[in-house]
CSV table of C-alpha atoms in Angstrom, one decimal:
chain,number,residue,atom,x,y,z
N,1,MET,CA,-4.1,-25.1,4.6
N,2,THR,CA,-0.9,-26.7,5.9
N,3,ALA,CA,1.8,-28.3,3.6
N,4,ASP,CA,0.8,-31.8,4.3
N,5,ASP,CA,-2.6,-30.8,3.2
N,6,LEU,CA,-1.4,-29.3,-0.1
N,7,GLU,CA,0.8,-32.4,-0.8
N,8,LEU,CA,-2.5,-34.8,-0.1
N,9,ILE,CA,-4.3,-32.7,-2.9
N,10,ARG,CA,-1.2,-32.7,-5.3
N,11,ASP,CA,-1.0,-36.8,-5.0
N,12,GLN,CA,-4.5,-36.6,-5.9
N,13,LEU,CA,-4.1,-34.6,-8.8
N,14,ALA,CA,-1.2,-36.2,-10.1
N,15,ARG,CA,-2.9,-39.3,-10.6
N,16,LEU,CA,-4.9,-37.8,-13.2
N,17,GLY,CA,-2.2,-38.1,-15.6
N,18,ARG,CA,-3.0,-34.7,-17.1
N,19,ILE,CA,-2.8,-30.9,-16.4
N,20,PRO,CA,-5.3,-30.3,-14.0
N,21,SER,CA,-8.4,-27.8,-14.2
N,22,ALA,CA,-9.7,-25.8,-11.0
N,23,GLY,CA,-12.6,-27.9,-11.0
N,24,ASP,CA,-10.0,-30.9,-10.6
N,25,VAL,CA,-8.6,-29.3,-7.7
N,26,ALA,CA,-12.1,-28.8,-6.3
N,27,GLU,CA,-13.0,-32.1,-6.5
N,28,ALA,CA,-9.7,-33.5,-4.8
N,29,MET,CA,-10.4,-31.1,-2.0
N,30,ARG,CA,-14.1,-32.6,-1.7
N,31,GLY,CA,-12.6,-35.9,-1.6
N,32,LEU,CA,-10.4,-35.5,1.1
N,33,GLY,CA,-13.0,-33.9,3.2
N,34,PHE,CA,-11.8,-30.2,2.6
N,35,LEU,CA,-14.3,-27.4,2.7
N,36,VAL,CA,-14.4,-25.7,-0.7
N,37,SER,CA,-15.5,-22.0,-0.9
N,38,ASP,CA,-14.6,-19.9,-3.5
N,39,ALA,CA,-12.1,-18.3,-1.7
N,40,ALA,CA,-10.4,-21.4,-0.5
N,41,LEU,CA,-10.4,-22.8,-3.9
N,42,MET,CA,-8.6,-19.7,-5.3
N,43,ASP,CA,-5.8,-19.8,-2.6
N,44,THR,CA,-5.2,-23.5,-3.2
N,45,VAL,CA,-4.9,-23.1,-7.1
N,46,GLU,CA,-2.5,-20.1,-6.4
N,47,VAL,CA,-0.5,-22.0,-4.1
N,48,LEU,CA,-0.4,-25.1,-6.4
N,49,ARG,CA,0.6,-22.7,-9.2
N,50,ARG,CA,3.4,-21.1,-7.1
N,51,GLU,CA,4.6,-24.6,-6.3
N,52,SER,CA,4.6,-26.2,-9.6
N,53,VAL,CA,5.9,-23.2,-11.8
N,54,GLY,CA,6.6,-20.5,-10.1
N,55,ALA,CA,9.0,-19.4,-7.2
N,56,GLY,CA,6.7,-20.7,-4.5
N,57,PRO,CA,6.3,-18.6,-1.8
N,58,LEU,CA,8.9,-16.0,-2.7
N,59,ASP,CA,6.7,-15.5,-5.8
N,60,PRO,CA,4.8,-12.5,-4.0
N,61,LEU,CA,8.0,-11.1,-2.8
N,62,LEU,CA,9.5,-10.9,-6.7
N,63,ARG,CA,6.2,-9.2,-7.7
N,64,LEU,CA,6.6,-6.2,-5.1
N,65,PRO,CA,7.4,-2.9,-6.8
N,66,GLY,CA,10.7,-1.7,-6.5
N,67,VAL,CA,12.2,-5.1,-5.5
N,68,THR,CA,15.9,-6.1,-6.8
N,69,ASP,CA,16.8,-8.9,-4.8
N,70,VAL,CA,15.1,-11.9,-2.7
N,71,LEU,CA,17.8,-13.8,-0.8
N,72,VAL,CA,17.0,-17.1,1.2
N,73,ASN,CA,19.4,-18.3,3.7
N,74,GLY,CA,18.4,-21.8,4.6
N,75,PRO,CA,14.3,-22.3,6.0
N,76,ASP,CA,13.7,-19.7,8.5
N,77,GLN,CA,15.7,-16.6,6.6
N,78,VAL,CA,14.4,-14.7,3.7
N,79,PHE,CA,15.5,-11.5,2.9
N,80,LEU,CA,14.5,-8.7,0.1
N,81,ASP,CA,16.0,-5.6,-1.2
N,82,ARG,CA,13.9,-2.9,-2.4
N,83,GLY,CA,16.6,-0.2,-3.0
N,84,GLY,CA,16.7,0.9,0.6
N,85,GLY,CA,19.3,-2.5,2.0
N,86,LEU,CA,18.4,-5.6,3.1
N,87,GLU,CA,14.8,-6.1,5.2
N,88,PRO,CA,13.2,-9.5,6.6
N,89,ALA,CA,10.5,-10.8,4.1
N,90,GLY,CA,8.3,-12.0,6.3
N,91,VAL,CA,8.2,-15.4,5.0
N,92,ARG,CA,9.6,-18.7,6.4
N,93,PHE,CA,10.0,-22.1,4.8
N,94,GLY,CA,8.6,-25.6,6.8
N,95,SER,CA,11.7,-27.1,6.7
N,96,ASP,CA,15.1,-27.2,4.6
N,97,GLU,CA,13.9,-29.8,2.1
N,98,GLU,CA,11.3,-27.5,1.0
N,99,VAL,CA,14.1,-24.5,-0.1
N,100,ARG,CA,16.1,-27.7,-2.0
N,101,LYS,CA,13.1,-28.8,-3.7
N,102,LEU,CA,12.3,-25.1,-5.0
N,103,ALA,CA,16.0,-24.6,-5.6
N,104,ALA,CA,16.1,-27.8,-7.7
N,105,ARG,CA,12.8,-27.0,-9.4
N,106,LEU,CA,14.0,-23.6,-10.7
N,107,ALA,CA,17.3,-25.0,-11.6
N,108,ALA,CA,15.6,-27.8,-13.8
N,109,SER,CA,13.4,-25.0,-15.6
N,110,THR,CA,16.7,-23.4,-17.0
N,111,GLY,CA,17.9,-27.2,-18.2
N,112,ARG,CA,20.4,-27.1,-15.0
N,113,ARG,CA,21.4,-29.9,-12.7
N,114,LEU,CA,21.3,-29.1,-9.0
N,115,ASP,CA,22.1,-32.2,-6.6
N,116,ASP,CA,24.7,-33.4,-4.2
N,117,GLY,CA,26.8,-34.1,-7.1
N,118,VAL,CA,26.4,-30.4,-8.7
N,119,PRO,CA,25.2,-28.6,-5.3
N,120,PHE,CA,25.5,-25.1,-6.8
N,121,VAL,CA,24.0,-23.3,-10.0
N,122,ASP,CA,23.9,-20.0,-11.4
N,123,ALA,CA,21.4,-19.5,-14.2
N,124,ARG,CA,18.6,-17.2,-15.7
N,125,LEU,CA,15.1,-18.2,-15.3
N,126,ALA,CA,12.3,-17.5,-18.1
N,127,ASP,CA,11.2,-14.1,-17.1
N,128,GLY,CA,15.1,-13.0,-16.8
N,129,THR,CA,15.4,-13.1,-13.1
N,130,ARG,CA,19.0,-14.2,-12.2
N,131,LEU,CA,19.3,-17.2,-10.1
N,132,HIS,CA,22.0,-18.7,-7.9
N,133,ALA,CA,21.2,-21.7,-5.3
N,134,ILE,CA,23.7,-23.6,-3.5
N,135,LEU,CA,22.8,-26.6,-1.2
N,136,ALA,CA,23.3,-27.5,2.3
N,137,PRO,CA,25.5,-28.9,3.5
N,138,VAL,CA,28.0,-26.7,1.4
N,139,ALA,CA,25.8,-23.6,2.4
N,140,SER,CA,25.2,-23.0,6.0
N,141,PRO,CA,22.5,-22.7,7.7
N,142,GLY,CA,21.0,-24.5,5.0
N,143,THR,CA,20.6,-24.2,1.2
N,144,CYS,CA,20.7,-20.7,-0.2
N,145,LEU,CA,18.9,-19.2,-3.0
N,146,SER,CA,19.8,-15.6,-4.1
N,147,LEU,CA,17.4,-14.0,-6.9
N,148,ARG,CA,18.1,-10.8,-9.0
N,149,VAL,CA,14.9,-9.4,-10.4
N,150,PRO,CA,15.3,-7.5,-14.0
N,151,ALA,CA,14.8,-3.9,-13.9
N,152,GLN,CA,11.0,-3.3,-14.1
N,153,ARG,CA,11.7,0.2,-16.0
N,154,ARG,CA,15.1,1.7,-17.5
N,155,PHE,CA,16.7,4.7,-15.5
N,156,SER,CA,18.2,7.5,-17.3
N,157,LEU,CA,20.5,10.0,-16.6
N,158,ALA,CA,18.0,12.2,-15.8
N,159,ASP,CA,16.3,9.7,-13.3
N,160,TRP,CA,19.8,9.7,-11.5
N,161,VAL,CA,19.6,13.5,-11.3
N,162,ALA,CA,16.1,13.4,-9.9
N,163,ALA,CA,16.9,11.1,-7.6
N,164,GLY,CA,20.0,13.0,-5.8
N,165,SER,CA,22.3,10.5,-7.1
N,166,VAL,CA,24.1,12.6,-9.9
N,167,PRO,CA,24.5,16.6,-9.9
N,168,LYS,CA,22.9,17.8,-13.1
N,169,ALA,CA,26.5,19.3,-14.3
N,170,GLY,CA,28.0,15.6,-13.6
N,171,ALA,CA,25.1,14.2,-16.0
N,172,ASP,CA,25.9,16.3,-18.7
N,173,LEU,CA,30.0,15.5,-18.5
N,174,LEU,CA,29.1,12.3,-18.2
N,175,GLU,CA,26.8,12.4,-21.6
N,176,ARG,CA,29.8,14.5,-23.2
N,177,LEU,CA,32.2,11.7,-22.3
N,178,VAL,CA,30.5,8.7,-23.8
N,179,ARG,CA,29.4,11.0,-27.1
N,180,ALA,CA,33.2,11.7,-27.2
N,181,ARG,CA,33.9,7.6,-27.2
N,182,VAL,CA,35.9,7.9,-24.2
N,183,ALA,CA,36.6,4.1,-23.2
N,184,PHE,CA,35.8,3.5,-19.6
N,185,LEU,CA,34.9,1.0,-16.4
N,186,VAL,CA,32.2,1.8,-14.0
N,187,SER,CA,33.5,0.7,-10.6
N,188,GLY,CA,31.7,0.2,-7.4
N,189,GLY,CA,30.6,-2.8,-4.9
N,190,THR,CA,28.1,-5.1,-4.8
N,191,GLY,CA,24.3,-3.7,-5.1
N,192,THR,CA,25.8,0.2,-5.9
N,193,GLY,CA,23.9,0.2,-9.2
N,194,LYS,CA,27.2,-0.2,-11.5
N,195,THR,CA,24.7,-1.6,-14.3
N,196,THR,CA,22.0,0.4,-13.9
N,197,LEU,CA,24.5,3.3,-14.4
N,198,LEU,CA,26.4,1.6,-17.2
N,199,ALA,CA,22.8,1.1,-19.0
N,200,ALA,CA,21.7,5.0,-18.6
N,201,LEU,CA,24.9,5.8,-20.3
N,202,LEU,CA,24.7,3.6,-23.3
N,203,ALA,CA,21.3,5.3,-23.8
N,204,CYS,CA,23.6,8.4,-24.8
N,205,VAL,CA,25.3,6.8,-27.7
N,206,PRO,CA,24.3,8.0,-30.6
N,207,THR,CA,21.5,5.8,-32.4
N,208,HIS,CA,23.4,5.2,-35.6
N,209,GLU,CA,25.9,3.0,-33.5
N,210,ARG,CA,25.8,-0.6,-33.1
N,211,LEU,CA,26.2,-1.9,-29.9
N,212,LEU,CA,27.6,-5.3,-28.7
N,213,LEU,CA,26.5,-6.3,-25.1
N,214,VAL,CA,28.6,-9.3,-23.8
N,215,GLU,CA,27.3,-10.5,-20.6
N,216,ASP,CA,27.7,-13.3,-18.5
N,217,SER,CA,23.7,-13.4,-17.4
N,218,ARG,CA,21.6,-10.7,-19.1
N,219,GLU,CA,21.3,-7.5,-17.2
N,220,LEU,CA,21.7,-4.8,-19.7
N,221,ASP,CA,18.7,-3.2,-21.0
N,222,PRO,CA,20.0,0.4,-22.4
N,223,ALA,CA,17.5,2.5,-24.4
N,224,HIS,CA,19.0,2.3,-27.4
N,225,PRO,CA,17.6,0.8,-30.8
N,226,HIS,CA,20.8,-1.1,-32.0
N,227,CYS,CA,21.7,-3.6,-29.5
N,228,ILE,CA,23.2,-7.0,-30.0
N,229,ARG,CA,23.2,-9.2,-26.8
N,230,LEU,CA,25.9,-12.6,-26.4
N,231,GLU,CA,25.4,-14.3,-23.3
N,232,ALA,CA,27.8,-16.8,-21.9
N,233,ARG,CA,26.4,-20.4,-21.0
N,234,ALA,CA,27.4,-22.6,-18.4
N,235,SER,CA,28.3,-26.4,-19.2
N,236,ASN,CA,25.2,-29.0,-19.4
N,237,ALA,CA,24.9,-31.9,-17.1
N,238,GLU,CA,27.5,-33.8,-19.3
N,239,GLY,CA,29.8,-31.2,-18.9
N,240,VAL,CA,30.1,-29.6,-22.3
N,241,GLY,CA,28.5,-26.7,-24.0
N,242,ARG,CA,30.1,-24.2,-22.1
N,243,ILE,CA,30.9,-20.9,-23.6
N,244,ASN,CA,32.5,-18.6,-21.6
N,245,LEU,CA,33.1,-14.5,-22.0
N,246,THR,CA,36.3,-14.6,-23.8
N,247,ASP,CA,34.6,-16.6,-26.5
N,248,LEU,CA,31.9,-13.8,-26.9
N,249,VAL,CA,34.2,-11.0,-27.0
N,250,ARG,CA,36.2,-12.7,-30.0
N,251,GLN,CA,33.1,-13.3,-31.7
N,252,ALA,CA,32.0,-9.7,-30.9
N,253,LEU,CA,34.8,-8.3,-32.9
N,254,ARG,CA,33.8,-10.1,-35.9
N,255,MET,CA,30.4,-8.7,-35.8
N,256,ARG,CA,31.0,-5.3,-37.1
N,257,PRO,CA,30.7,-3.4,-33.7
N,258,ASP,CA,31.1,0.1,-33.0
N,259,ARG,CA,31.5,-0.1,-29.5
N,260,ILE,CA,32.0,-3.2,-27.5
N,261,VAL,CA,30.7,-3.6,-23.9
N,262,LEU,CA,31.1,-6.1,-21.4
N,263,GLY,CA,28.5,-6.0,-18.6
N,264,GLU,CA,31.1,-7.2,-16.0
N,265,VAL,CA,34.4,-7.2,-16.3
N,266,ARG,CA,35.4,-10.9,-13.5
N,267,GLY,CA,38.5,-12.6,-15.2
N,268,ALA,CA,40.7,-13.6,-18.1
N,269,GLU,CA,38.1,-11.9,-20.9
N,270,LEU,CA,40.0,-8.8,-19.3
N,271,CYS,CA,42.6,-9.4,-21.9
N,272,ASP,CA,40.3,-9.8,-24.8
N,273,LEU,CA,38.8,-6.6,-23.9
N,274,LEU,CA,41.8,-4.4,-23.8
N,275,MET,CA,42.6,-5.5,-27.2
N,276,ALA,CA,39.5,-5.3,-28.9
N,277,PHE,CA,39.8,-1.5,-27.5
N,278,ASN,CA,42.9,-1.1,-29.1
N,279,THR,CA,41.9,-2.4,-32.6
N,280,GLY,CA,39.8,0.6,-33.7
N,281,HIS,CA,36.9,0.1,-31.3
N,282,GLU,CA,36.7,3.3,-29.5
N,283,GLY,CA,34.1,4.2,-26.9
N,284,GLY,CA,34.1,0.6,-25.2
N,285,CYS,CA,33.0,0.2,-21.8
N,286,GLY,CA,32.3,-2.3,-18.7
N,287,THR,CA,32.2,-2.5,-15.2
N,288,VAL,CA,34.3,-4.0,-12.5
N,289,HIS,CA,33.9,-4.9,-9.1
N,290,ALA,CA,35.9,-2.5,-6.7
N,291,ASN,CA,35.3,-1.0,-3.0
N,292,SER,CA,37.1,2.4,-4.8
N,293,ALA,CA,38.5,3.8,-7.8
N,294,GLU,CA,41.7,3.7,-6.1
N,295,ASP,CA,41.4,-0.2,-5.9
N,296,VAL,CA,40.6,-0.5,-9.6
N,297,PRO,CA,44.1,-0.9,-10.8
N,298,ALA,CA,45.0,-3.6,-8.5
N,299,ARG,CA,41.7,-5.4,-9.5
N,300,LEU,CA,42.8,-5.1,-13.3
N,301,ALA,CA,46.4,-6.7,-12.4
N,302,ALA,CA,44.7,-9.4,-10.9
N,303,LEU,CA,42.4,-10.1,-13.8
N,304,GLY,CA,45.0,-9.5,-16.2
N,305,ALA,CA,47.4,-12.1,-14.5
N,306,LEU,CA,44.3,-14.6,-14.8
N,307,GLY,CA,44.8,-14.3,-18.7
N,308,GLY,CA,48.5,-14.7,-18.4
N,309,TRP,CA,49.6,-11.1,-19.2
N,310,GLN,CA,52.7,-9.9,-17.5
N,311,PRO,CA,52.4,-6.6,-15.8
N,312,GLU,CA,54.3,-4.8,-18.3
N,313,ALA,CA,51.9,-5.7,-20.9
N,314,LEU,CA,48.8,-5.4,-19.0
N,315,ARG,CA,50.1,-1.4,-18.3
N,316,ALA,CA,50.6,-0.8,-22.0
N,317,GLN,CA,47.4,-1.9,-23.0
N,318,ILE,CA,45.6,-0.3,-20.5
N,319,ALA,CA,47.3,3.0,-21.1
N,320,ALA,CA,46.2,2.7,-25.2
N,321,ALA,CA,42.5,1.5,-24.0
N,322,LEU,CA,41.3,2.6,-20.8
N,323,ARG,CA,40.6,6.6,-20.1
N,324,ILE,CA,38.3,6.6,-17.3
N,325,VAL,CA,36.9,5.3,-14.0
N,326,ILE,CA,33.4,5.9,-12.7
N,327,HIS,CA,32.8,5.3,-9.3
N,328,VAL,CA,29.2,4.5,-7.7
N,329,THR,CA,28.8,3.9,-3.8
N,330,ARG,CA,26.1,3.2,-1.9
N,331,ASP,CA,25.6,5.4,1.5
N,332,VAL,CA,23.1,5.8,4.2
N,333,VAL,CA,20.4,9.3,4.0
N,334,GLY,CA,18.3,9.8,6.4
N,335,GLY,CA,18.1,6.1,7.5
N,336,ARG,CA,17.7,4.9,3.6
N,337,SER,CA,20.1,3.7,1.3
N,338,ARG,CA,20.9,5.4,-1.6
N,339,ARG,CA,23.0,4.5,-4.6
N,340,ARG,CA,25.2,7.5,-6.1
N,341,VAL,CA,28.0,8.6,-8.3
N,342,ALA,CA,30.9,9.0,-6.1
N,343,GLY,CA,33.3,10.7,-9.0
N,344,ILE,CA,35.2,10.3,-12.1
N,345,HIS,CA,38.9,9.4,-12.1
N,346,LEU,CA,41.4,9.1,-14.5
N,347,LEU,CA,43.3,6.6,-15.4
N,348,ASP,CA,47.6,7.4,-15.3
N,349,VAL,CA,49.8,4.8,-16.7
N,350,THR,CA,53.8,4.9,-15.6
N,351,ASP,CA,56.4,2.7,-16.4
N,352,ASP,CA,56.0,0.5,-13.1
N,353,ARG,CA,52.2,1.3,-12.0
N,354,VAL,CA,48.7,2.5,-13.0
N,355,LEU,CA,47.1,5.0,-10.8
N,356,THR,CA,43.9,6.6,-10.6
N,357,ILE,CA,43.7,10.6,-10.8
N,358,PRO,CA,40.6,11.9,-9.4
N,359,ALA,CA,38.9,14.5,-11.5
N,360,VAL,CA,36.0,15.4,-10.2
N,361,ARG,CA,34.1,14.4,-7.1
N,362,PHE,CA,30.1,14.3,-6.2
N,363,PRO,CA,30.2,14.2,-2.9
N,364,GLY,CA,25.9,13.3,-3.0
N,365,ASP,CA,24.9,17.2,-2.1
N,366,GLY,CA,24.2,18.3,-5.6
N,367,SER,CA,27.6,20.1,-6.5
N,368,LEU,CA,30.5,18.9,-8.4
N,369,GLN,CA,34.0,19.3,-7.3
N,370,PRO,CA,37.1,19.6,-9.3
N,371,ALA,CA,40.1,17.6,-8.6
N,372,ALA,CA,43.5,17.5,-10.1
N,373,GLY,CA,42.7,15.7,-13.2
N,374,CYS,CA,39.7,18.4,-13.8
N,375,ASP,CA,41.4,19.7,-16.8
N,376,ALA,CA,42.5,16.5,-18.6
N,377,LEU,CA,38.9,15.2,-18.2
N,378,GLU,CA,37.4,18.5,-19.8
N,379,GLU,CA,40.1,17.9,-22.9
N,380,LEU,CA,38.5,14.5,-23.4
N,381,ALA,CA,35.2,15.5,-23.0
N,382,ARG,CA,35.6,18.1,-25.7
N,383,ALA,CA,37.6,15.3,-28.0
């Protein structure tokens, strides 16, 4: 059945003035001269359902096992990621207008506006899927959709070991560092598994501790019995109601946290986070985008500048607040992409700069290679 045929059926159903049943769909099909078999009726009902409440032709992709991302680059390019890198999804839209309508409907389901006046949106759907959309002609080759699927299961450190993403000795060391209340950041590029690793590490926190999770969009789901989640909110169509991460970090301080966790450090909230870590809230953590552990100091300097801090003040806060950086990466093994922990680095602050010192490296072959900061890291783990 073509898109035009479906549009005719949809027009017939719209005249009913109520939610149509399967019988209404069958009657509309007969009235328009279509053959009504059980299979044809079921297919038509499913397509209409997807296009009214689901993600349209993307719905089946979002339900595939292991899918983490579905990306639409205009009507002719749809990709998905099942953990092995992007691959063509074999799905196409009839036109960019179809993509635009789907994006606008998904945005509207979250109470957000998406049109020529506001051509992009970042929101979370009711099922937890993270939505980002940007309309053409701002985006080319057409309206773009990015859907991040929430994890269907929780990954523990044991799962990382089983997948060959960290050696057993490395997992044991990470767990000891978490239990020793060492403040840390998980660094890595896009899609390397930073949030997944952070959730696995939070599961190692003793169960009597209270975790305050602050996120721009909810992704963290650690296997821990006492988690309070605070989620940022964008402004509404009138431009009011915005709640940013800085606001939430400040609120978290007043909620008797044992540990404050920032899902991703991406702006001026870094300053509030460091001050929180320096006011008796040990063992705090978060993630940060960086291509390597060596790039983390420069990234923190840039984010501190957004908060209005001078370099000297930022270095002093980092020296007192943060101890280690755990870097994750993504490489190709046997033709398939693999996420893994690359190593642990110590943060070393001098009078004029911040450095990362390698403590242990995990080359990906199941071994653990001690580096210059190994003894100091072991001392932290024993604290």
